PDB file of N, CA and C in Angstrom:
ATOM      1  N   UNK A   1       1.313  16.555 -11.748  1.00  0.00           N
ATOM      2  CA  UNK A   1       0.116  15.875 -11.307  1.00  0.00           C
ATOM      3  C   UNK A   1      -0.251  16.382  -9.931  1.00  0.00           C
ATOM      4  N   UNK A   2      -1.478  17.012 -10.179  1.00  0.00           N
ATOM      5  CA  UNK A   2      -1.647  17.586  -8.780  1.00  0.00           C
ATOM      6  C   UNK A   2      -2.909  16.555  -7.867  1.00  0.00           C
ATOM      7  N   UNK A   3      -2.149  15.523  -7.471  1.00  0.00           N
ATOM      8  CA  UNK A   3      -3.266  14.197  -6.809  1.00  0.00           C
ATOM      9  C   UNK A   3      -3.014  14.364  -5.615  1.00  0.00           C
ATOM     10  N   UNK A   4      -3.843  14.442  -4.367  1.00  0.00           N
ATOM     11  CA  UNK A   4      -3.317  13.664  -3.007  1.00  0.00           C
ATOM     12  C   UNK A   4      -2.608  12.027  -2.825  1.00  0.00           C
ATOM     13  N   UNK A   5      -1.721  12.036  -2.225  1.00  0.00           N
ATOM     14  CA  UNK A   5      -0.828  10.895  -2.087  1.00  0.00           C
ATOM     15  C   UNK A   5      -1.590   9.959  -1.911  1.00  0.00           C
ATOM     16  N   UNK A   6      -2.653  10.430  -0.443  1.00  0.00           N
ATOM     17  CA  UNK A   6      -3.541   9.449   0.109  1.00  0.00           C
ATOM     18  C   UNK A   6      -4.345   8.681  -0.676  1.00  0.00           C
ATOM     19  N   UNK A   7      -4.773   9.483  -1.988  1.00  0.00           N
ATOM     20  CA  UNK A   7      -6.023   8.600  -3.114  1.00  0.00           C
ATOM     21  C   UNK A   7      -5.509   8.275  -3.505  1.00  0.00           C
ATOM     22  N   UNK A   8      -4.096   8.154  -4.105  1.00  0.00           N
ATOM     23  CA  UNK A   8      -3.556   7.367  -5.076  1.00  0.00           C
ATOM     24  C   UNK A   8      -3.321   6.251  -4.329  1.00  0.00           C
ATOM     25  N   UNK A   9      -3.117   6.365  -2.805  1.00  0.00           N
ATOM     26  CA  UNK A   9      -2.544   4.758  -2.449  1.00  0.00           C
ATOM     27  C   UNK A   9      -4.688   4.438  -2.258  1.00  0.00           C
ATOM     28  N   UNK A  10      -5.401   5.018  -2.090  1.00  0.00           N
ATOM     29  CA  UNK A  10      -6.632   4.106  -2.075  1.00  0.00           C
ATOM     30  C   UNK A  10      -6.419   4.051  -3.607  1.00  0.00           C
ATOM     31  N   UNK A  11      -6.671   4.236  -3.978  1.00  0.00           N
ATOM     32  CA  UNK A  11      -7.217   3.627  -5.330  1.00  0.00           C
ATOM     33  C   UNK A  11      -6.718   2.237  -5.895  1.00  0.00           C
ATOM     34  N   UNK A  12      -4.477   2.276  -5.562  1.00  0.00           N
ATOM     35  CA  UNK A  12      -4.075   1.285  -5.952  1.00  0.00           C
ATOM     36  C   UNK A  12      -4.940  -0.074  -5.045  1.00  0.00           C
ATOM     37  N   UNK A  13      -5.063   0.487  -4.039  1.00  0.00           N
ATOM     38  CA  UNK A  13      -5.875  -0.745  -2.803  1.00  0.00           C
ATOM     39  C   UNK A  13      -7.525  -0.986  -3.693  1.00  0.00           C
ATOM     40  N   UNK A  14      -7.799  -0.498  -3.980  1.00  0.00           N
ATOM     41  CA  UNK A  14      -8.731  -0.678  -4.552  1.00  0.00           C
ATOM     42  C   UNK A  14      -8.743  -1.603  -6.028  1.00  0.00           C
ATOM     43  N   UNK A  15      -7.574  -1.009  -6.629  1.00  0.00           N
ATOM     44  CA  UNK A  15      -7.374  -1.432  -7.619  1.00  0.00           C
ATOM     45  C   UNK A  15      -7.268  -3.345  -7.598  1.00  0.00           C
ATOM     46  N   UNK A  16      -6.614  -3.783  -6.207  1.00  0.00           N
ATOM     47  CA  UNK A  16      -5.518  -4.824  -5.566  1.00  0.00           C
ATOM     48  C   UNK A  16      -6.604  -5.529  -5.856  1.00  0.00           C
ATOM     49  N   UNK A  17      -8.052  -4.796  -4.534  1.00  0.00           N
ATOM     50  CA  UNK A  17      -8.918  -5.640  -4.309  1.00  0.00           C
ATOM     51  C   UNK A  17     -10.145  -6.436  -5.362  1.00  0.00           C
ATOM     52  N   UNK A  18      -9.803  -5.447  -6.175  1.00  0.00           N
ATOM     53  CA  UNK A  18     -10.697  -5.709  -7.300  1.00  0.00           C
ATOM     54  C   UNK A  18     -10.072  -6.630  -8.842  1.00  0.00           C
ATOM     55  N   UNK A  19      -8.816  -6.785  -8.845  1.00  0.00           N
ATOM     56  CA  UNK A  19      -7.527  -7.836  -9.049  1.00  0.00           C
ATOM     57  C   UNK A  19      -8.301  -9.393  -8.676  1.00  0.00           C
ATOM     58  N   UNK A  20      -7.637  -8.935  -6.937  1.00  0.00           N
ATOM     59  CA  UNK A  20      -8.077 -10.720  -6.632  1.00  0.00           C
ATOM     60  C   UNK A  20      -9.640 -10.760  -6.832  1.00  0.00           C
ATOM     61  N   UNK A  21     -10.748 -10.075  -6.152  1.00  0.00           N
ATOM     62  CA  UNK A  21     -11.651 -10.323  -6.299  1.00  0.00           C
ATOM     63  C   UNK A  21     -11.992 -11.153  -8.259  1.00  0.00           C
ATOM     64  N   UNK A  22     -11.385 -10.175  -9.267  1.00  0.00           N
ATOM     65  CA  UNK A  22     -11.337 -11.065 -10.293  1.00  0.00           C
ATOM     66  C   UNK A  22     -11.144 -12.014 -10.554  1.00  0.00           C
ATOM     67  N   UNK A  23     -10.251 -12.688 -10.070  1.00  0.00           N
ATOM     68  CA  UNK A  23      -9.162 -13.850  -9.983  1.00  0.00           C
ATOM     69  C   UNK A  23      -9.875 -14.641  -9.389  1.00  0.00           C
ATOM     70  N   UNK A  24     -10.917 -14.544  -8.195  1.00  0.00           N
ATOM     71  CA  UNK A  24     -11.455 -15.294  -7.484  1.00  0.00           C
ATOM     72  C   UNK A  24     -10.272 -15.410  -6.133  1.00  0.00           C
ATOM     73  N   UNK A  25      -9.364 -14.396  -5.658  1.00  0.00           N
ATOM     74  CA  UNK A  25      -8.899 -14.919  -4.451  1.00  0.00           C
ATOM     75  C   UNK A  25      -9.311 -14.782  -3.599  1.00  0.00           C
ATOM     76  N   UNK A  26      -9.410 -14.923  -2.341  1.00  0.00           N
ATOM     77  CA  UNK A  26      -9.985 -14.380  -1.336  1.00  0.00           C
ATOM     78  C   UNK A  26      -8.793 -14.690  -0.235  1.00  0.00           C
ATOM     79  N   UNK A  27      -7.989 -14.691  -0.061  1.00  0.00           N
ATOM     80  CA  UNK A  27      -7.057 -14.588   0.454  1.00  0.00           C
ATOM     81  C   UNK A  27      -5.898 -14.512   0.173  1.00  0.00           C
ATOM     82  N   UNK A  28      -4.688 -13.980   0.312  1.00  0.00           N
ATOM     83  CA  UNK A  28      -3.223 -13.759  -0.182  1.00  0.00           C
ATOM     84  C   UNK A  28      -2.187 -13.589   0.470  1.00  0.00           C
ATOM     85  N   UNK A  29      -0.970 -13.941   0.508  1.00  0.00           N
ATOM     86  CA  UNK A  29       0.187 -13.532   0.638  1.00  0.00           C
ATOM     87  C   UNK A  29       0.329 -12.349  -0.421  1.00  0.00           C
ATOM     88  N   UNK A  30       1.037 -10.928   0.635  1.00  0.00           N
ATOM     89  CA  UNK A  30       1.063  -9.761  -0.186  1.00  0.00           C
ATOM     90  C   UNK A  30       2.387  -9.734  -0.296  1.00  0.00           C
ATOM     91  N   UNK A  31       3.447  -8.955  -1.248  1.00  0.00           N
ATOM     92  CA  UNK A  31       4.842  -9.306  -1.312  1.00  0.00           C
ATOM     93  C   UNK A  31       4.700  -7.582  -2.055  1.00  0.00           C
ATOM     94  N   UNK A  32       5.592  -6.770  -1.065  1.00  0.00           N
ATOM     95  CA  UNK A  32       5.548  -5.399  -1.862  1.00  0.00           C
ATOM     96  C   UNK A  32       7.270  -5.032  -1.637  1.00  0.00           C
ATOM     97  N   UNK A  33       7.533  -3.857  -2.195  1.00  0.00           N
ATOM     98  CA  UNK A  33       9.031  -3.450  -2.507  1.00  0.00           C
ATOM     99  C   UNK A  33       9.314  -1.785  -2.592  1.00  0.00           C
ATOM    100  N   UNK A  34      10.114  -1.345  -1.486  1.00  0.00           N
ATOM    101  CA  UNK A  34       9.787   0.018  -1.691  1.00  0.00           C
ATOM    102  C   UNK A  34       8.608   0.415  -1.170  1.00  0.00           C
ATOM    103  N   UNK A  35       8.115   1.827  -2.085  1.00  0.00           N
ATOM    104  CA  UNK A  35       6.951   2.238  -1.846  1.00  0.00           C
ATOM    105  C   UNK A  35       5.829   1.789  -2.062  1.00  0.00           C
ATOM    106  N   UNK A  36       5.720   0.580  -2.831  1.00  0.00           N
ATOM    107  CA  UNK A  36       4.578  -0.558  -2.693  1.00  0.00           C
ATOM    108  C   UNK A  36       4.057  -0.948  -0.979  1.00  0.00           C
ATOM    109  N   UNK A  37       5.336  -0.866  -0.579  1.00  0.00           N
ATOM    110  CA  UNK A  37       4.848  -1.987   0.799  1.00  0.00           C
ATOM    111  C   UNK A  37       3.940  -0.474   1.460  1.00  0.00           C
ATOM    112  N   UNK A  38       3.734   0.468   1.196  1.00  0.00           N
ATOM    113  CA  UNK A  38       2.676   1.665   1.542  1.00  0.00           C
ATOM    114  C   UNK A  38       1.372   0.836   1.215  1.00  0.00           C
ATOM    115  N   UNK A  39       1.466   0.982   0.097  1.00  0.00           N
ATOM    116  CA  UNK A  39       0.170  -0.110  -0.419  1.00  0.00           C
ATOM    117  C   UNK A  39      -0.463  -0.942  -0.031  1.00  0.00           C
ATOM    118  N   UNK A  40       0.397  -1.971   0.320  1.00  0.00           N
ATOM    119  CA  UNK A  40       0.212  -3.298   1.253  1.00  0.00           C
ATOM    120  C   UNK A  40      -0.177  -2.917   2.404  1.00  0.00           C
ATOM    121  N   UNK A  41       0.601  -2.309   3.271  1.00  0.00           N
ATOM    122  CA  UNK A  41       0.094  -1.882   4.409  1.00  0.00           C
ATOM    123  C   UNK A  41      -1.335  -0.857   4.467  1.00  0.00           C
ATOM    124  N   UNK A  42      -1.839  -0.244   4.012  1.00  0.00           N
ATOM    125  CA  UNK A  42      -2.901   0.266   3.604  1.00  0.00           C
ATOM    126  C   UNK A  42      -3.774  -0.807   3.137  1.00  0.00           C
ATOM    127  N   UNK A  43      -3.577  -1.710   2.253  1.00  0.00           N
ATOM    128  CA  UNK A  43      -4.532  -2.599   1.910  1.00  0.00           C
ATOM    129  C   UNK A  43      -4.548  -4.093   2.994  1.00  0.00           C
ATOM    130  N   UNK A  44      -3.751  -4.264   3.613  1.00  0.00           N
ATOM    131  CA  UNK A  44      -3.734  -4.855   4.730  1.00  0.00           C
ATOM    132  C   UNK A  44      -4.935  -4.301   6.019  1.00  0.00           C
ATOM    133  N   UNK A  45      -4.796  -2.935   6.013  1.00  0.00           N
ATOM    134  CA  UNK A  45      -5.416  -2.214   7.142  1.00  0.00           C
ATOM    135  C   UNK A  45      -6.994  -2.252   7.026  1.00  0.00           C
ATOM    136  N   UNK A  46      -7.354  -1.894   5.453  1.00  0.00           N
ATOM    137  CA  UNK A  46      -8.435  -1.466   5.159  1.00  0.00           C
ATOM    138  C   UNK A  46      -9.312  -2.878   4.741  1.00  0.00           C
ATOM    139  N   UNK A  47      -8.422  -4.325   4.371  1.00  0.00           N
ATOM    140  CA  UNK A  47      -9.104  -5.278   4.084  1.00  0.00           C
ATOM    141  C   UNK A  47      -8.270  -6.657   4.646  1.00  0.00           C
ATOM    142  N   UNK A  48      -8.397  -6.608   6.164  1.00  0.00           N
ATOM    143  CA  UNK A  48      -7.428  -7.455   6.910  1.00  0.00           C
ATOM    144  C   UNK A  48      -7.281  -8.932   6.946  1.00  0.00           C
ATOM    145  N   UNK A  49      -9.238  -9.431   6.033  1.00  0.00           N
ATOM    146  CA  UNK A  49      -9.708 -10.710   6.381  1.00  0.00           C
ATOM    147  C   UNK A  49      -9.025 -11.147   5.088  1.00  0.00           C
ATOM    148  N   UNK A  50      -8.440 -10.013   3.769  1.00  0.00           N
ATOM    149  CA  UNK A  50      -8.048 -10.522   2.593  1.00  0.00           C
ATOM    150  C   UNK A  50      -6.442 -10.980   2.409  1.00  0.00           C
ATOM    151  N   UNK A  51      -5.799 -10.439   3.853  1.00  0.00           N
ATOM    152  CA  UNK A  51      -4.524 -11.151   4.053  1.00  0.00           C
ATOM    153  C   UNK A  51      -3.728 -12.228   4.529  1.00  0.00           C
ATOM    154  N   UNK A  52      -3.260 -13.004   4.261  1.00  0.00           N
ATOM    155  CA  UNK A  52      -2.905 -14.250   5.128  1.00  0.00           C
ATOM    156  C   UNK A  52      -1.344 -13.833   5.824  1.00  0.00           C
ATOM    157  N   UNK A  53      -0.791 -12.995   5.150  1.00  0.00           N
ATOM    158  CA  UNK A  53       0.793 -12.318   5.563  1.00  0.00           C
ATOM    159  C   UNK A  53       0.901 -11.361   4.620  1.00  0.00           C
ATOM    160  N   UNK A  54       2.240 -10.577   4.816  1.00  0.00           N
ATOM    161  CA  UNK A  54       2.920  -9.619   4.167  1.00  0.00           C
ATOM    162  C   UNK A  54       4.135  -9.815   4.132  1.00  0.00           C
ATOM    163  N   UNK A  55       4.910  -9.444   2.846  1.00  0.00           N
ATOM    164  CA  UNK A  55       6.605  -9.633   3.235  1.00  0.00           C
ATOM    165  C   UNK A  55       6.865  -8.162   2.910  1.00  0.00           C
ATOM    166  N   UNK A  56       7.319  -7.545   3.326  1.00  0.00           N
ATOM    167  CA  UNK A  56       7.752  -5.965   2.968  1.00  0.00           C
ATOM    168  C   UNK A  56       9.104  -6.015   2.964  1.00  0.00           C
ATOM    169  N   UNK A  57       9.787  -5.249   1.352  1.00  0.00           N
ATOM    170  CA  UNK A  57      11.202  -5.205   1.537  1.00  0.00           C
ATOM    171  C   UNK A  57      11.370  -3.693   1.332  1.00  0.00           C
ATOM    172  N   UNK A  58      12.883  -3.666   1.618  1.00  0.00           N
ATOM    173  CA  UNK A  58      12.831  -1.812   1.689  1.00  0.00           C
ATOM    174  C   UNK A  58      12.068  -0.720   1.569  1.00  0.00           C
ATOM    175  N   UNK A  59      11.508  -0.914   3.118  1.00  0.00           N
ATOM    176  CA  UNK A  59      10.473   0.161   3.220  1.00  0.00           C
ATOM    177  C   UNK A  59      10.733   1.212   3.833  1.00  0.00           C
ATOM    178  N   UNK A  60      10.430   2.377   3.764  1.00  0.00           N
ATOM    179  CA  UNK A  60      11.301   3.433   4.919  1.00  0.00           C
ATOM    180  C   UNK A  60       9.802   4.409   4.919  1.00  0.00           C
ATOM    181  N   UNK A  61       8.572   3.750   4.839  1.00  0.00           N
ATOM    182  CA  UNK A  61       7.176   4.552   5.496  1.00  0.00           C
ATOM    183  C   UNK A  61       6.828   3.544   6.693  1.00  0.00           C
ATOM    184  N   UNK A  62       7.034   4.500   7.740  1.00  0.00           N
ATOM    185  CA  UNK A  62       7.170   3.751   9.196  1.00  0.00           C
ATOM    186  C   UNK A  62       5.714   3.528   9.269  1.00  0.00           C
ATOM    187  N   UNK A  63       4.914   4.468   9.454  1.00  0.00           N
ATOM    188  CA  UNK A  63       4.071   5.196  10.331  1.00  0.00           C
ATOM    189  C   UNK A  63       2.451   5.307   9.615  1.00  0.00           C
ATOM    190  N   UNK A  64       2.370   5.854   8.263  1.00  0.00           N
ATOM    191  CA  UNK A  64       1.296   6.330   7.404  1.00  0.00           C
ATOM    192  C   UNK A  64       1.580   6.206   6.238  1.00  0.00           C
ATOM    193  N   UNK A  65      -0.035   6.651   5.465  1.00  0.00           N
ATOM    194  CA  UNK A  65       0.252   6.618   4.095  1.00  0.00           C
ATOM    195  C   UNK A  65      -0.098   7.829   3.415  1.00  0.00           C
ATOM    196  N   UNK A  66       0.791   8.932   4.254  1.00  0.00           N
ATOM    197  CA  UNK A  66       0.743  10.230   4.073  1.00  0.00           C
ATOM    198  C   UNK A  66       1.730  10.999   3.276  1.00  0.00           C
ATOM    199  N   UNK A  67       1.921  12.306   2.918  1.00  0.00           N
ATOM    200  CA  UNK A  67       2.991  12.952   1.865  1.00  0.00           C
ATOM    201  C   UNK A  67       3.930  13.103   3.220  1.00  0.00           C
ATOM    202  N   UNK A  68       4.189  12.952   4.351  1.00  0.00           N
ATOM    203  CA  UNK A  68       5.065  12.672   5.053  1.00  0.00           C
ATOM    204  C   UNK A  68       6.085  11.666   4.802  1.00  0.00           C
ATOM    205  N   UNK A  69       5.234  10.577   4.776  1.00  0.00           N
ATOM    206  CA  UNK A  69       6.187   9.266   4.558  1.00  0.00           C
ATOM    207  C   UNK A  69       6.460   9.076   2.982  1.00  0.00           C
ATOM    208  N   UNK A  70       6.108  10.048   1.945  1.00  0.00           N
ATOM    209  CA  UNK A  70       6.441  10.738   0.680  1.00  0.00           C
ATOM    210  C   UNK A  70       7.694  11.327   0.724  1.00  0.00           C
ATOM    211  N   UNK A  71       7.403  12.031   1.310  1.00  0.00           N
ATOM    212  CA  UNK A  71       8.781  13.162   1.880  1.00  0.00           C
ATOM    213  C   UNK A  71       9.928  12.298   2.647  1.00  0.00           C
ATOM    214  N   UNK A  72       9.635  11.248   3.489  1.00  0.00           N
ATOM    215  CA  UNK A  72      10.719  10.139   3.927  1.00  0.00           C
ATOM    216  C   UNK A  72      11.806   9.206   2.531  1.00  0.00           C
ATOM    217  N   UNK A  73      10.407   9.126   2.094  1.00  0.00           N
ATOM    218  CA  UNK A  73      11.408   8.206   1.059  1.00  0.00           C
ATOM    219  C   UNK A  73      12.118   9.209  -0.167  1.00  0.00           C
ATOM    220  N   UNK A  74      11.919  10.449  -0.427  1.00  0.00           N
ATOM    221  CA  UNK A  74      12.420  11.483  -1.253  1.00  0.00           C
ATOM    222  C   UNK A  74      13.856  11.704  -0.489  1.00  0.00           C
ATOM    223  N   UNK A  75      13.795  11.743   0.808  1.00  0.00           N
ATOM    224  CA  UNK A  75      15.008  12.292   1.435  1.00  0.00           C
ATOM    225  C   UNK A  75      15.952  10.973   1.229  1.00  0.00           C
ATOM    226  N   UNK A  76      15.623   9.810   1.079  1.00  0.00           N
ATOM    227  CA  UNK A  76      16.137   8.511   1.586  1.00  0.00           C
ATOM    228  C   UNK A  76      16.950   8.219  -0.329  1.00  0.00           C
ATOM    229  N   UNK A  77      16.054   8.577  -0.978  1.00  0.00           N
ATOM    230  CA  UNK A  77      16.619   8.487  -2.335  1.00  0.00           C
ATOM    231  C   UNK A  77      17.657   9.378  -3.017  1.00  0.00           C
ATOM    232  N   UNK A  78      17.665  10.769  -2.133  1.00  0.00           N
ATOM    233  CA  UNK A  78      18.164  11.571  -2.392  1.00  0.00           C
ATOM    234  C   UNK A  78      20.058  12.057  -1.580  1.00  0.00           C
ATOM    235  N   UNK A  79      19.598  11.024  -0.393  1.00  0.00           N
ATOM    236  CA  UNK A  79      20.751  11.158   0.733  1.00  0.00           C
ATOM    237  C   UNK A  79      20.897  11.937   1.139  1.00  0.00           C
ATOM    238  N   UNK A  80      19.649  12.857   1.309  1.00  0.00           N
ATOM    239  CA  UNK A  80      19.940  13.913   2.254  1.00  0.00           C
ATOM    240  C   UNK A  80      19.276  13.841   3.460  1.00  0.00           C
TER     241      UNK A  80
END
């Protein structure tokens, strides 16, 4: 699959927003795991008034939602 990292995490954000917007939420507690909490944090950033908190568990993307912090969690799974 030859995708940029970056659209795939918009899209899932997109995907999120268009979820609750179905649902009728307009506000949420976000709860992500791993490389989800990329997600969250991206959809946190890009739609801030739609969050009430975040719980992030094992996350090891410090920084972005770039093939960097791709490459973080590859090394982290891999132990090298």
């Amino acid at each position: 699959m030859n995708v940029e990292i970056g659209r795939i995490v918009n899209t899932q954000c997109e995907d999120l927003k268009g979820l609750l917007d179905e649902l009728d939420v307009d506000r949420a507690v976000i709860v992500a795991c791993s490389s989800g909490a990329v997600v969250a944090r991206k959809f946190a950033y890009l739609y801030p008034e739609r969050v009430i908190n975040m719980v992030l568990v094992d996350s090891c993307f410090p920084d972005d939602y770039t093939a960097k912090g791709a490459k973080c969690f590859q090394r982290a799974a891999s132990g090298k």
